[in-house]
């Protein structure tokens, strides 16, 4: 857990997850042998991303699926420059056709972080199938459960603080308030966080939780749980 | 076959009685057993069945003073008095007295190794005897001996579930959609939770075990006050429901590294190794060169804990 690619279909999982994942053999005394993801390597990814950061511009990787038609690549990529992005490289895996008969393309680009979502949206609006956006920007997806007087304590302010202070994007939220919204309720958040920034994000979230008197059930990260 | 040892047992609760009961099966002899008021002592070996009958029948266990235990000829002091925080007494003083007179000590009592690890190791260094404490972590599960066998320097972290009561409560809440209070009452009826379950549900008991593990990894330096501890009292059924919608569940997870100790409710994959059910315990030992090892089993109970005590006894050299 914790290293799942975002929005990737299963067939893309391996490639999508590779940036921060190192597989090591797992010996199990009792349970079945399994593979382990070692988050130690995330630290490397982070330093790399940080040294490459320059003038507020960051590198991102977007994986797309294109229809094999002339002109398609050009059409697909125009929303990148249209939205202030700079194309760095394109890996066009021609011989490699997806089960849906499309060609997987991996695009490296750079842009200011606040433009990235517009770029992805622009690509999607142009009818491009975006399989995975931002292996760099949002390398890890984590789930967290909050418990407490969530609604009374201004849930939407809690969410904005998470986005701002923890530098995390809220992908979705489920709320369970079986005893009504003025009683104790629980919320599950799925967050996307930069590779290697998960620990820092969780730390910010802990302090937001402490401020707002919420119990936070964090995910157990690092290694097969 | 391990050397036969003469055991002096302090504490005649579930653990002390089971050690006495099973000692002969492991080739050892019981020369003394004490509870909080009296002791029975015999350098040629006490009649264990008689002593346990007296204890269970509500009679005095013997006619000697508990301190008479220290004055008889014994090889190993088995410390099975209640775990206490802070000064860890009477357990710590018992262990000290045995080491100062060059005897081995095997602890079931978590207090001395969680709260005063460094002092205990110093006493051990000056003694012909050694200290072992497998039973303090994970009951019947061989946790400390696994770390010892992998050499503790090669172990980077240990994490897992080391409180059966909290795990039982979370498992039942998730399975039945019941709330904490409800399931706690049920656990008390079943004898899974004690009348005062505070230390089980507030994370203290698990934290003591992970503090012991951190002490083993770092060769001391930790006590309970260094641990970040949160319990399960604030986890409602709705939180478990939300976790389940996402293929996850909540467990009271502890983590020990050389840098610290943390215990709290955490989201884990529902079908993952750490999501053991009921009163079962599990530990995941992360090693530098060999991935992770998992062992799970019964983390508490008289006979379960006694087997850990007796395997420690079996690892001790003759004095
Ligand atoms: N039970 C488990 O599954 C388990 C697992 C791992 C570790 N442990 C640890 O093992 C220890 C024993 O557990 P337990 O379940 O057997 O506890 P218990 O049932 O509460 O028994 C404690 C025993 O210690 C005796 N005692 C108290 N003060 C004493 C003193 N100053 N001198 C001599 N005896 C004294 C008590 O005497 P009275 O009978 O007169 O009250 C009682 O017999 C505890 O430290 C516990 O944390 C237990």
Coordinates of C-alpha atoms and ligand atoms in Angstrom, one line a residue:
Chain A
X1 CA 0.0 0.0 0.0
X2 CA 1.0 3.6 -0.2
X3 CA 2.6 3.2 -3.5
X4 CA -0.3 2.6 -5.7
X5 CA -0.4 4.4 -9.0
X6 CA -3.2 6.9 -9.4
X7 CA -6.0 6.1 -11.8
X8 CA -3.9 3.4 -13.5
X9 CA -5.6 0.4 -15.0
X10 CA -4.1 -2.9 -13.8
X11 CA -2.1 -3.4 -16.9
X12 CA -0.2 -0.2 -16.2
X13 CA 0.5 -0.9 -12.7
X14 CA 4.1 -2.2 -13.0
X15 CA 5.4 0.7 -15.1
X16 CA 3.4 3.2 -13.1
X17 CA 4.7 2.2 -9.8
X18 CA 8.3 1.8 -10.6
X19 CA 9.5 5.3 -9.7
X20 CA 9.4 4.7 -5.9
X21 CA 9.2 1.0 -5.5
X22 CA 11.9 -1.5 -4.9
X23 CA 10.9 -5.1 -4.7
X24 CA 12.7 -7.2 -2.3
X25 CA 12.1 -10.8 -1.4
X26 CA 9.9 -11.4 1.6
X27 CA 10.4 -14.4 3.8
X28 CA 7.4 -15.3 5.8
X29 CA 7.4 -17.5 8.8
X30 CA 3.7 -17.9 8.9
X31 CA 2.0 -16.1 6.1
X32 CA 2.7 -16.6 2.4
X33 CA 5.8 -15.2 0.9
X34 CA 5.1 -11.9 -0.6
X35 CA 6.8 -8.9 -2.2
X36 CA 7.6 -5.9 -0.2
X37 CA 7.8 -2.3 -1.3
X38 CA 10.6 -0.5 0.3
X39 CA 9.8 3.2 0.8
X40 CA 13.4 4.0 1.7
X41 CA 13.9 4.6 -2.0
X42 CA 11.3 7.3 -1.9
X43 CA 13.8 9.6 -0.2
X44 CA 15.9 9.4 -3.3
X45 CA 13.0 10.3 -5.5
X46 CA 12.4 13.3 -3.4
X47 CA 15.9 14.7 -3.5
X48 CA 15.9 14.2 -7.2
X49 CA 12.7 16.0 -7.7
X50 CA 13.8 18.8 -5.5
X51 CA 17.1 19.4 -7.2
X52 CA 15.4 19.5 -10.5
X53 CA 13.0 22.1 -9.2
X54 CA 13.9 25.4 -10.7
X55 CA 12.1 28.7 -10.7
X56 CA 8.8 27.1 -9.5
X57 CA 8.8 24.7 -12.4
X58 CA 8.6 20.9 -11.6
X59 CA 8.9 17.8 -13.7
X60 CA 6.0 15.5 -14.2
X61 CA 5.3 12.3 -16.1
X62 CA 2.0 11.7 -17.8
X63 CA 1.1 8.3 -19.2
X64 CA -1.4 8.4 -22.1
X65 CA -3.0 5.9 -24.4
X66 CA -3.4 7.1 -28.0
X67 CA -5.3 5.7 -30.9
X68 CA -2.9 4.6 -33.6
X69 CA -3.8 7.3 -36.2
X70 CA -1.7 9.9 -38.0
X71 CA -1.6 13.3 -36.3
X72 CA -2.9 11.9 -33.1
X73 CA 0.3 12.5 -31.1
X74 CA 0.5 16.1 -32.1
X75 CA -3.2 16.7 -31.3
X76 CA -2.8 14.9 -28.0
X77 CA 0.1 17.0 -26.9
X78 CA -1.1 20.5 -27.7
X79 CA -2.9 21.0 -24.4
X80 CA 0.4 20.8 -22.7
X81 CA 1.9 23.9 -24.2
X82 CA -1.6 25.5 -24.3
X83 CA -1.6 25.4 -20.6
X84 CA 1.9 26.7 -19.9
X85 CA 3.7 23.3 -19.9
X86 CA 7.1 22.5 -21.5
X87 CA 7.5 19.2 -23.2
X88 CA 10.7 17.4 -22.2
X89 CA 10.5 14.0 -23.8
X90 CA 8.1 11.5 -25.3
X91 CA 8.5 7.7 -25.0
X92 CA 6.3 6.3 -27.8
X93 CA 6.2 2.6 -27.2
X94 CA 5.1 1.6 -30.7
X95 CA 5.4 -2.1 -30.6
X96 CA 3.5 -2.2 -27.4
X97 CA -0.2 -2.2 -27.8
X98 CA -2.6 -2.1 -24.8
X99 CA -5.4 -4.7 -24.5
X100 CA -7.7 -2.0 -25.9
X101 CA -5.6 -1.6 -29.0
X102 CA -4.1 1.7 -28.0
X103 CA -0.5 2.8 -28.0
X104 CA 0.9 3.7 -24.6
X105 CA 2.9 6.9 -24.5
X106 CA 4.9 8.3 -21.7
X107 CA 5.4 12.1 -21.7
X108 CA 7.8 14.0 -19.5
X109 CA 7.1 17.6 -19.1
X110 CA 7.7 20.5 -16.7
X111 CA 5.4 23.2 -15.6
X112 CA 4.5 25.3 -12.5
X113 CA 2.8 23.0 -10.0
X114 CA -0.4 25.0 -10.1
X115 CA -0.8 24.5 -13.9
X116 CA -0.4 20.7 -13.8
X117 CA -4.1 20.0 -13.1
X118 CA -5.1 22.3 -15.9
X119 CA -2.8 20.3 -18.3
X120 CA -4.3 17.0 -17.3
X121 CA -7.8 18.4 -17.6
X122 CA -6.9 19.9 -21.0
X123 CA -5.7 16.5 -22.2
X124 CA -8.8 14.8 -21.0
X125 CA -11.0 17.5 -22.6
X126 CA -9.2 16.8 -25.8
X127 CA -10.4 13.2 -25.6
X128 CA -7.0 11.8 -24.6
X129 CA -7.1 8.8 -22.3
X130 CA -4.8 9.9 -19.4
X131 CA -3.9 6.8 -17.5
X132 CA -1.7 8.2 -14.9
X133 CA -0.9 11.8 -14.2
X134 CA 2.1 13.0 -12.4
X135 CA 4.2 10.2 -11.2
X136 CA 6.4 12.9 -9.8
X137 CA 3.8 15.3 -8.6
X138 CA 1.5 12.8 -6.9
X139 CA 3.6 9.7 -6.4
X140 CA 1.7 8.2 -3.6
X141 CA -1.9 7.7 -2.7
X142 CA -2.8 7.3 0.9
X143 CA -6.0 6.7 2.8
X144 CA -6.7 8.3 6.2
X145 CA -9.7 8.1 8.5
X146 CA -10.6 11.1 10.6
X147 CA -12.9 10.7 13.7
X148 CA -14.5 13.4 15.7
X149 CA -16.9 16.3 15.5
X150 CA -16.0 16.7 11.8
X151 CA -18.9 18.8 10.7
X152 CA -19.1 21.0 13.7
X153 CA -15.4 21.6 13.3
X154 CA -15.7 22.8 9.8
X155 CA -14.9 19.9 7.6
X156 CA -14.3 22.0 4.5
X157 CA -11.7 24.1 6.4
X158 CA -10.0 20.9 7.5
X159 CA -9.8 19.8 3.9
X160 CA -8.4 23.1 2.7
X161 CA -5.8 23.0 5.4
X162 CA -4.8 19.5 4.4
X163 CA -4.4 20.7 0.8
X164 CA -2.4 23.7 1.8
X165 CA -0.3 22.5 4.8
X166 CA 0.2 18.9 3.9
X167 CA 0.6 19.6 0.2
X168 CA -1.8 16.8 -0.6
X169 CA -4.6 16.6 -3.1
X170 CA -7.9 15.3 -1.8
X171 CA -9.0 12.7 -4.3
X172 CA -12.2 11.7 -2.6
X173 CA -14.0 11.7 0.7
X174 CA -16.6 9.5 2.3
X175 CA -18.4 10.6 5.4
X176 CA -20.2 8.3 7.9
X177 CA -22.3 10.0 10.5
X178 CA -24.6 7.2 11.8
X179 CA -25.7 9.3 14.8
X180 CA -26.2 12.6 12.9
X181 CA -23.7 15.2 11.9
X182 CA -23.6 16.8 15.3
X183 CA -22.4 13.6 16.9
X184 CA -19.0 11.8 16.4
X185 CA -18.6 11.0 12.8
X186 CA -15.9 9.5 10.6
X187 CA -14.5 10.4 7.3
X188 CA -12.2 8.6 5.0
X189 CA -10.0 10.6 2.7
X190 CA -7.9 9.5 -0.2
X191 CA -5.0 11.8 -0.7
X192 CA -2.4 12.1 -3.4
X193 CA 1.0 13.1 -2.1
X194 CA 4.3 13.7 -3.7
X195 CA 6.7 10.8 -3.8
X196 CA 8.8 10.9 -0.7
X197 CA 6.7 13.5 1.0
X198 CA 4.3 11.1 2.7
X199 CA 5.9 11.3 6.1
X200 CA 5.9 15.1 6.1
X201 CA 2.3 15.2 4.9
X202 CA 1.2 12.8 7.7
X203 CA 3.0 15.0 10.2
X204 CA 1.1 18.1 9.0
X205 CA -2.1 16.1 9.1
X206 CA -1.4 15.0 12.7
X207 CA -1.0 18.6 13.8
X208 CA -4.2 19.7 12.0
X209 CA -5.9 16.8 13.7
X210 CA -4.6 17.9 17.1
X211 CA -5.7 21.5 16.5
X212 CA -9.2 20.4 15.6
X213 CA -9.4 17.7 18.3
X214 CA -9.8 14.9 15.7
X215 CA -8.6 11.3 16.1
X216 CA -6.6 10.4 13.0
X217 CA -6.2 6.8 11.9
X218 CA -3.2 6.9 9.7
X219 CA -2.2 4.2 7.1
X220 CA 0.6 1.9 8.0
X221 CA 3.1 2.6 5.3
X222 CA 6.4 1.1 4.3
X223 CA 6.5 -2.5 3.5
X224 CA 3.8 -5.1 3.0
X225 CA 1.4 -4.8 5.9
Chain B
X1 CA 18.9 -31.4 25.8
X2 CA 19.4 -28.2 27.8
X3 CA 20.9 -28.2 31.2
X4 CA 18.5 -29.0 34.0
X5 CA 18.0 -25.8 36.1
X6 CA 16.5 -25.2 39.5
X7 CA 13.7 -22.7 39.3
X8 CA 12.6 -20.2 42.0
X9 CA 9.3 -18.7 40.8
X10 CA 8.0 -15.4 42.1
X11 CA 4.3 -14.9 41.4
X12 CA 1.7 -17.6 41.4
X13 CA -0.8 -16.1 39.0
X14 CA -1.6 -17.6 35.6
X15 CA 2.0 -17.4 34.4
X16 CA 3.8 -18.5 37.6
X17 CA 1.5 -21.5 38.1
X18 CA 1.9 -22.6 34.5
X19 CA 5.7 -22.3 34.7
X20 CA 5.6 -24.5 37.8
X21 CA 3.2 -26.9 36.2
X22 CA 5.2 -27.3 32.9
X23 CA 8.8 -27.1 34.3
X24 CA 9.3 -30.9 34.7
X25 CA 8.2 -31.5 31.1
X26 CA 11.1 -29.3 30.1
X27 CA 13.5 -31.1 32.4
X28 CA 13.7 -28.5 35.1
X29 CA 13.0 -28.6 38.8
X30 CA 11.0 -26.1 40.9
X31 CA 12.6 -25.4 44.3
X32 CA 10.4 -22.4 45.3
X33 CA 7.2 -20.6 44.4
X34 CA 5.8 -17.5 46.1
X35 CA 2.8 -15.3 45.9
X36 CA 2.4 -11.9 47.5
X37 CA 2.0 -13.4 51.0
X38 CA 3.8 -16.7 51.4
X39 CA 6.1 -19.2 49.7
X40 CA 6.9 -22.8 49.7
X41 CA 10.5 -23.7 49.4
X42 CA 12.4 -27.1 49.2
X43 CA 15.9 -27.4 47.9
X44 CA 15.2 -30.9 46.7
X45 CA 12.2 -29.8 44.7
X46 CA 8.7 -28.7 45.9
X47 CA 5.6 -30.8 45.3
X48 CA 4.2 -28.6 42.5
X49 CA 0.8 -30.3 42.3
X50 CA 0.2 -29.8 46.0
X51 CA 1.3 -26.2 46.0
X52 CA -0.9 -25.4 43.0
X53 CA -3.8 -27.2 44.6
X54 CA -3.4 -25.0 47.7
X55 CA -3.2 -21.8 45.7
X56 CA -6.2 -22.7 43.6
X57 CA -8.1 -23.8 46.7
X58 CA -7.6 -20.4 48.3
X59 CA -5.2 -21.6 50.9
X60 CA -1.8 -20.2 51.5
X61 CA 0.7 -21.5 49.0
X62 CA 3.2 -22.4 51.8
X63 CA 4.3 -21.4 55.3
X64 CA 7.5 -19.5 54.4
X65 CA 7.9 -15.8 53.9
X66 CA 8.1 -14.9 50.2
X67 CA 11.7 -13.6 50.6
X68 CA 12.7 -17.2 51.7
X69 CA 12.7 -17.8 47.9
X70 CA 16.0 -15.9 47.6
X71 CA 17.7 -17.9 50.4
X72 CA 17.3 -21.3 48.9
X73 CA 19.7 -22.9 46.3
X74 CA 18.3 -22.0 42.9
X75 CA 19.8 -21.3 39.4
X76 CA 17.1 -19.2 37.8
X77 CA 14.7 -16.7 39.2
X78 CA 11.4 -16.6 37.3
X79 CA 9.9 -13.2 37.8
X80 CA 6.1 -13.4 37.3
X81 CA 4.7 -10.7 39.6
X82 CA 2.5 -8.0 38.2
X83 CA 3.9 -5.5 35.7
X84 CA 4.3 -2.1 37.1
X85 CA 5.3 1.2 35.6
X86 CA 7.9 3.7 36.7
X87 CA 10.2 2.0 39.2
X88 CA 9.0 -1.4 38.0
X89 CA 8.9 -2.8 41.5
X90 CA 8.7 -5.3 43.0
X91 CA 9.9 -6.9 39.8
X92 CA 13.1 -4.8 39.4
X93 CA 14.2 -5.3 43.0
X94 CA 13.6 -9.1 42.7
X95 CA 15.7 -9.2 39.5
X96 CA 18.4 -7.1 41.1
X97 CA 18.7 -9.3 44.1
X98 CA 19.0 -12.4 42.0
X99 CA 21.7 -10.9 39.7
X100 CA 23.7 -9.5 42.6
X101 CA 23.9 -13.0 44.0
X102 CA 25.0 -14.4 40.6
X103 CA 21.7 -16.1 39.6
X104 CA 20.0 -16.1 36.2
X105 CA 16.7 -14.1 35.8
X106 CA 13.9 -14.9 33.4
X107 CA 11.2 -12.3 33.3
X108 CA 7.5 -12.5 32.4
X109 CA 7.1 -9.2 34.0
X110 CA 7.5 -6.4 31.4
X111 CA 8.2 -3.6 33.9
X112 CA 12.0 -4.0 34.5
X113 CA 12.9 -4.3 30.8
X114 CA 10.5 -1.6 29.6
X115 CA 11.2 1.0 32.3
X116 CA 14.8 0.2 33.6
X117 CA 16.5 -1.6 30.8
X118 CA 19.9 0.1 31.1
X119 CA 20.1 -0.5 34.9
X120 CA 19.2 -4.1 34.5
X121 CA 21.8 -4.7 31.9
X122 CA 24.4 -3.1 34.1
X123 CA 23.5 -5.4 36.9
X124 CA 23.7 -8.3 34.5
X125 CA 27.2 -7.2 33.3
X126 CA 28.4 -7.5 36.9
X127 CA 26.8 -10.8 37.5
X128 CA 27.6 -14.4 36.6
X129 CA 23.9 -14.7 35.8
X130 CA 22.1 -13.5 32.7
X131 CA 18.7 -11.9 32.0
X132 CA 16.2 -13.2 29.5
X133 CA 12.7 -12.0 28.8
X134 CA 11.1 -13.7 25.7
X135 CA 7.8 -13.9 27.6
X136 CA 7.4 -10.2 27.9
X137 CA 6.8 -9.7 24.2
X138 CA 4.2 -11.7 22.3
X139 CA 3.6 -14.6 24.7
X140 CA 4.2 -17.8 22.9
X141 CA 5.6 -16.2 19.7
X142 CA 9.3 -16.4 19.6
X143 CA 10.0 -12.7 18.9
X144 CA 13.1 -11.9 20.9
X145 CA 14.9 -15.1 20.0
X146 CA 14.2 -14.5 16.3
X147 CA 15.8 -11.1 16.6
X148 CA 18.7 -12.6 18.5
X149 CA 19.1 -15.3 15.8
X150 CA 19.0 -12.7 13.0
X151 CA 21.4 -10.6 15.2
X152 CA 19.7 -7.4 16.5
X153 CA 22.0 -5.2 14.4
X154 CA 20.5 -6.7 11.2
X155 CA 16.9 -5.9 12.3
X156 CA 15.8 -2.4 11.3
X157 CA 12.3 -2.3 12.7
X158 CA 9.6 -4.5 14.4
X159 CA 6.0 -3.8 14.1
X160 CA 2.7 -5.5 14.6
X161 CA -0.1 -6.3 16.9
X162 CA 0.9 -7.2 20.4
X163 CA -2.3 -6.7 22.4
X164 CA -5.0 -9.4 22.0
X165 CA -7.7 -7.6 23.8
X166 CA -7.6 -4.5 21.6
X167 CA -7.3 -6.7 18.6
X168 CA -10.3 -8.7 19.6
X169 CA -12.4 -5.6 20.2
X170 CA -11.5 -4.1 16.8
X171 CA -12.2 -7.4 15.0
X172 CA -15.6 -7.8 16.6
X173 CA -16.5 -4.2 15.9
X174 CA -15.6 -4.6 12.3
X175 CA -17.4 -7.9 11.9
X176 CA -20.6 -7.1 13.8
X177 CA -20.9 -3.4 13.2
X178 CA -21.1 -2.9 16.9
X179 CA -19.7 0.0 18.9
X180 CA -16.7 0.1 21.2
X181 CA -18.6 0.0 24.5
X182 CA -20.8 -2.9 23.4
X183 CA -17.9 -5.1 22.2
X184 CA -15.8 -4.2 25.3
X185 CA -18.6 -5.5 27.6
X186 CA -18.8 -8.6 25.5
X187 CA -15.1 -9.1 25.7
X188 CA -15.3 -8.8 29.5
X189 CA -18.0 -11.4 29.7
X190 CA -15.9 -13.8 27.6
X191 CA -12.9 -13.1 29.9
X192 CA -10.9 -11.7 26.9
X193 CA -10.8 -8.3 28.6
X194 CA -10.1 -7.8 32.2
X195 CA -12.4 -5.9 34.6
X196 CA -10.1 -3.0 34.2
X197 CA -9.0 -3.1 30.6
X198 CA -7.4 0.4 30.6
X199 CA -3.9 -0.6 29.7
X200 CA -5.0 -2.9 26.9
X201 CA -7.3 -0.4 25.2
X202 CA -5.3 2.8 25.8
X203 CA -2.2 1.2 24.2
X204 CA 0.0 1.1 27.3
X205 CA 0.4 -2.7 27.3
X206 CA 1.3 -2.8 23.6
X207 CA 3.6 0.2 24.1
X208 CA 5.5 -1.5 26.9
X209 CA 6.2 -4.4 24.5
X210 CA 7.4 -2.2 21.7
X211 CA 9.5 -0.2 24.2
X212 CA 11.2 -3.5 25.1
X213 CA 11.8 -4.2 21.4
X214 CA 13.3 -0.8 20.9
X215 CA 15.6 -1.4 23.8
X216 CA 16.7 -4.7 22.3
X217 CA 17.3 -3.0 18.9
X218 CA 19.1 0.0 20.3
X219 CA 20.7 -1.7 23.3
X220 CA 18.7 0.4 25.7
X221 CA 17.6 4.1 26.0
X222 CA 13.9 3.8 26.0
X223 CA 11.1 3.7 28.5
X224 CA 7.4 4.1 28.3
X225 CA 7.5 7.9 28.5
X226 CA 9.5 7.9 25.2
X227 CA 6.7 6.2 23.3
X228 CA 4.0 8.0 21.4
X229 CA 0.9 6.1 22.4
X230 CA -2.8 6.3 21.3
X231 CA -5.5 3.8 22.1
X232 CA -8.6 2.5 20.4
X233 CA -11.2 4.1 22.7
X234 CA -12.0 6.8 20.2
X235 CA -12.4 4.5 17.2
X236 CA -16.1 4.2 16.4
X237 CA -17.8 1.5 14.3
X238 CA -18.2 4.0 11.5
X239 CA -14.5 4.4 11.1
X240 CA -14.1 0.6 10.6
X241 CA -17.0 0.7 8.1
X242 CA -15.2 3.4 6.1
X243 CA -12.0 1.4 6.2
X244 CA -13.8 -1.7 5.0
X245 CA -15.2 0.1 2.0
X246 CA -11.7 0.7 0.9
X247 CA -10.5 -2.9 1.5
X248 CA -8.9 -1.9 4.8
X249 CA -9.4 -2.4 8.4
X250 CA -8.1 -0.8 11.6
X251 CA -5.7 -2.4 14.0
X252 CA -3.8 -1.2 17.0
X253 CA -0.3 -1.3 15.5
X254 CA 3.0 -0.8 17.3
X255 CA 6.3 0.1 15.7
X256 CA 9.7 0.0 17.2
X257 CA 12.9 1.2 15.6
X258 CA 16.2 2.5 17.0
X259 CA 14.7 5.9 16.8
X260 CA 11.5 5.4 18.8
X261 CA 8.3 3.7 19.6
X262 CA 4.8 4.5 18.3
X263 CA 1.5 2.7 19.0
X264 CA -1.8 3.7 17.6
X265 CA -4.8 2.7 15.5
X266 CA -3.7 2.3 11.9
X267 CA -5.3 1.5 8.6
X268 CA -4.0 -1.8 7.2
X269 CA -5.1 -3.9 4.2
X270 CA -8.0 -6.1 5.3
X271 CA -6.4 -9.2 3.9
X272 CA -2.8 -8.2 4.8
X273 CA -0.6 -10.1 7.2
X274 CA -1.0 -7.7 10.0
X275 CA -4.8 -7.8 10.1
X276 CA -4.9 -10.8 12.4
X277 CA -8.3 -11.5 13.9
X278 CA -9.5 -12.2 17.4
X279 CA -6.9 -12.3 20.2
X280 CA -4.1 -13.3 17.9
X281 CA -0.9 -11.4 17.8
X282 CA 1.6 -10.9 15.0
X283 CA 5.0 -9.3 14.6
X284 CA 6.7 -8.3 11.4
X285 CA 10.5 -8.2 11.8
X286 CA 12.2 -6.1 9.1
X287 CA 15.8 -7.2 8.4
X288 CA 18.5 -5.4 6.5
X289 CA 19.4 -8.3 4.3
X290 CA 16.6 -10.7 4.3
X291 CA 13.3 -8.8 3.8
X292 CA 10.6 -9.2 6.5
X293 CA 9.7 -12.1 8.7
X294 CA 6.3 -12.6 10.1
X295 CA 5.3 -14.7 13.1
X296 CA 2.0 -14.9 14.6
X297 CA 0.3 -16.8 17.4
X298 CA -1.1 -16.5 20.8
X299 CA 0.2 -13.5 22.6
X300 CA -1.0 -14.2 26.1
X301 CA -2.3 -16.9 28.4
X302 CA -0.7 -18.9 31.2
X303 CA 0.6 -21.9 29.4
X304 CA 1.5 -19.9 26.3
X305 CA 3.6 -17.4 28.3
X306 CA 5.1 -20.2 30.3
X307 CA 6.4 -21.9 27.2
X308 CA 8.3 -18.7 26.4
X309 CA 9.7 -18.6 30.0
X310 CA 10.8 -22.2 29.8
X311 CA 12.5 -21.8 26.4
X312 CA 14.4 -18.9 27.9
X313 CA 15.4 -21.2 30.8
X314 CA 16.6 -23.7 28.2
X315 CA 18.9 -21.2 26.6
X316 CA 20.7 -20.3 29.8
X317 CA 24.2 -21.8 30.4
X318 CA 24.8 -23.8 33.6
X319 CA 26.0 -21.6 36.4
Ligands
LIG1 N1 -0.9 -13.5 31.6 C1 -0.3 -13.4 30.5 O1 -0.8 -13.8 29.5 C2 1.0 -12.7 30.4 C3 1.7 -12.6 29.2 C4 3.0 -12.0 29.2 C5 3.5 -11.4 30.3 N2 2.8 -11.5 31.5 C6 3.3 -10.8 32.7 O2 3.7 -11.9 33.6 C7 3.4 -11.4 34.9 C8 2.5 -12.4 35.6 O3 1.2 -12.4 34.9 P1 0.0 -13.1 35.5 O4 -1.1 -13.1 34.5 O5 0.4 -14.5 36.1 O6 -0.4 -12.1 36.7 P2 -1.4 -12.4 38.0 O7 -2.3 -13.5 37.6 O8 -1.8 -11.1 38.4 O9 -0.4 -12.9 39.1 C9 0.6 -12.2 39.7 C10 1.2 -13.0 40.9 O10 2.2 -12.2 41.5 C11 2.1 -12.3 42.9 N3 2.7 -11.2 43.6 C12 2.4 -9.9 43.6 N4 3.3 -9.3 44.4 C13 4.3 -10.2 44.7 C14 5.4 -10.1 45.5 N5 5.9 -8.9 46.0 N6 6.2 -11.2 45.7 C15 5.8 -12.4 45.2 N7 4.6 -12.5 44.5 C16 3.9 -11.4 44.2 C17 0.6 -12.3 43.1 O11 0.3 -12.8 44.4 P3 -1.2 -13.1 44.9 O12 -1.7 -14.3 44.2 O13 -1.0 -13.2 46.4 O14 -2.0 -11.8 44.5 C18 0.1 -13.2 42.0 O15 0.2 -14.6 42.4 C19 2.9 -10.0 34.8 O16 4.0 -9.1 35.0 C20 2.4 -9.9 33.4 O17 2.4 -8.6 32.9 C21 1.6 -12.1 31.6

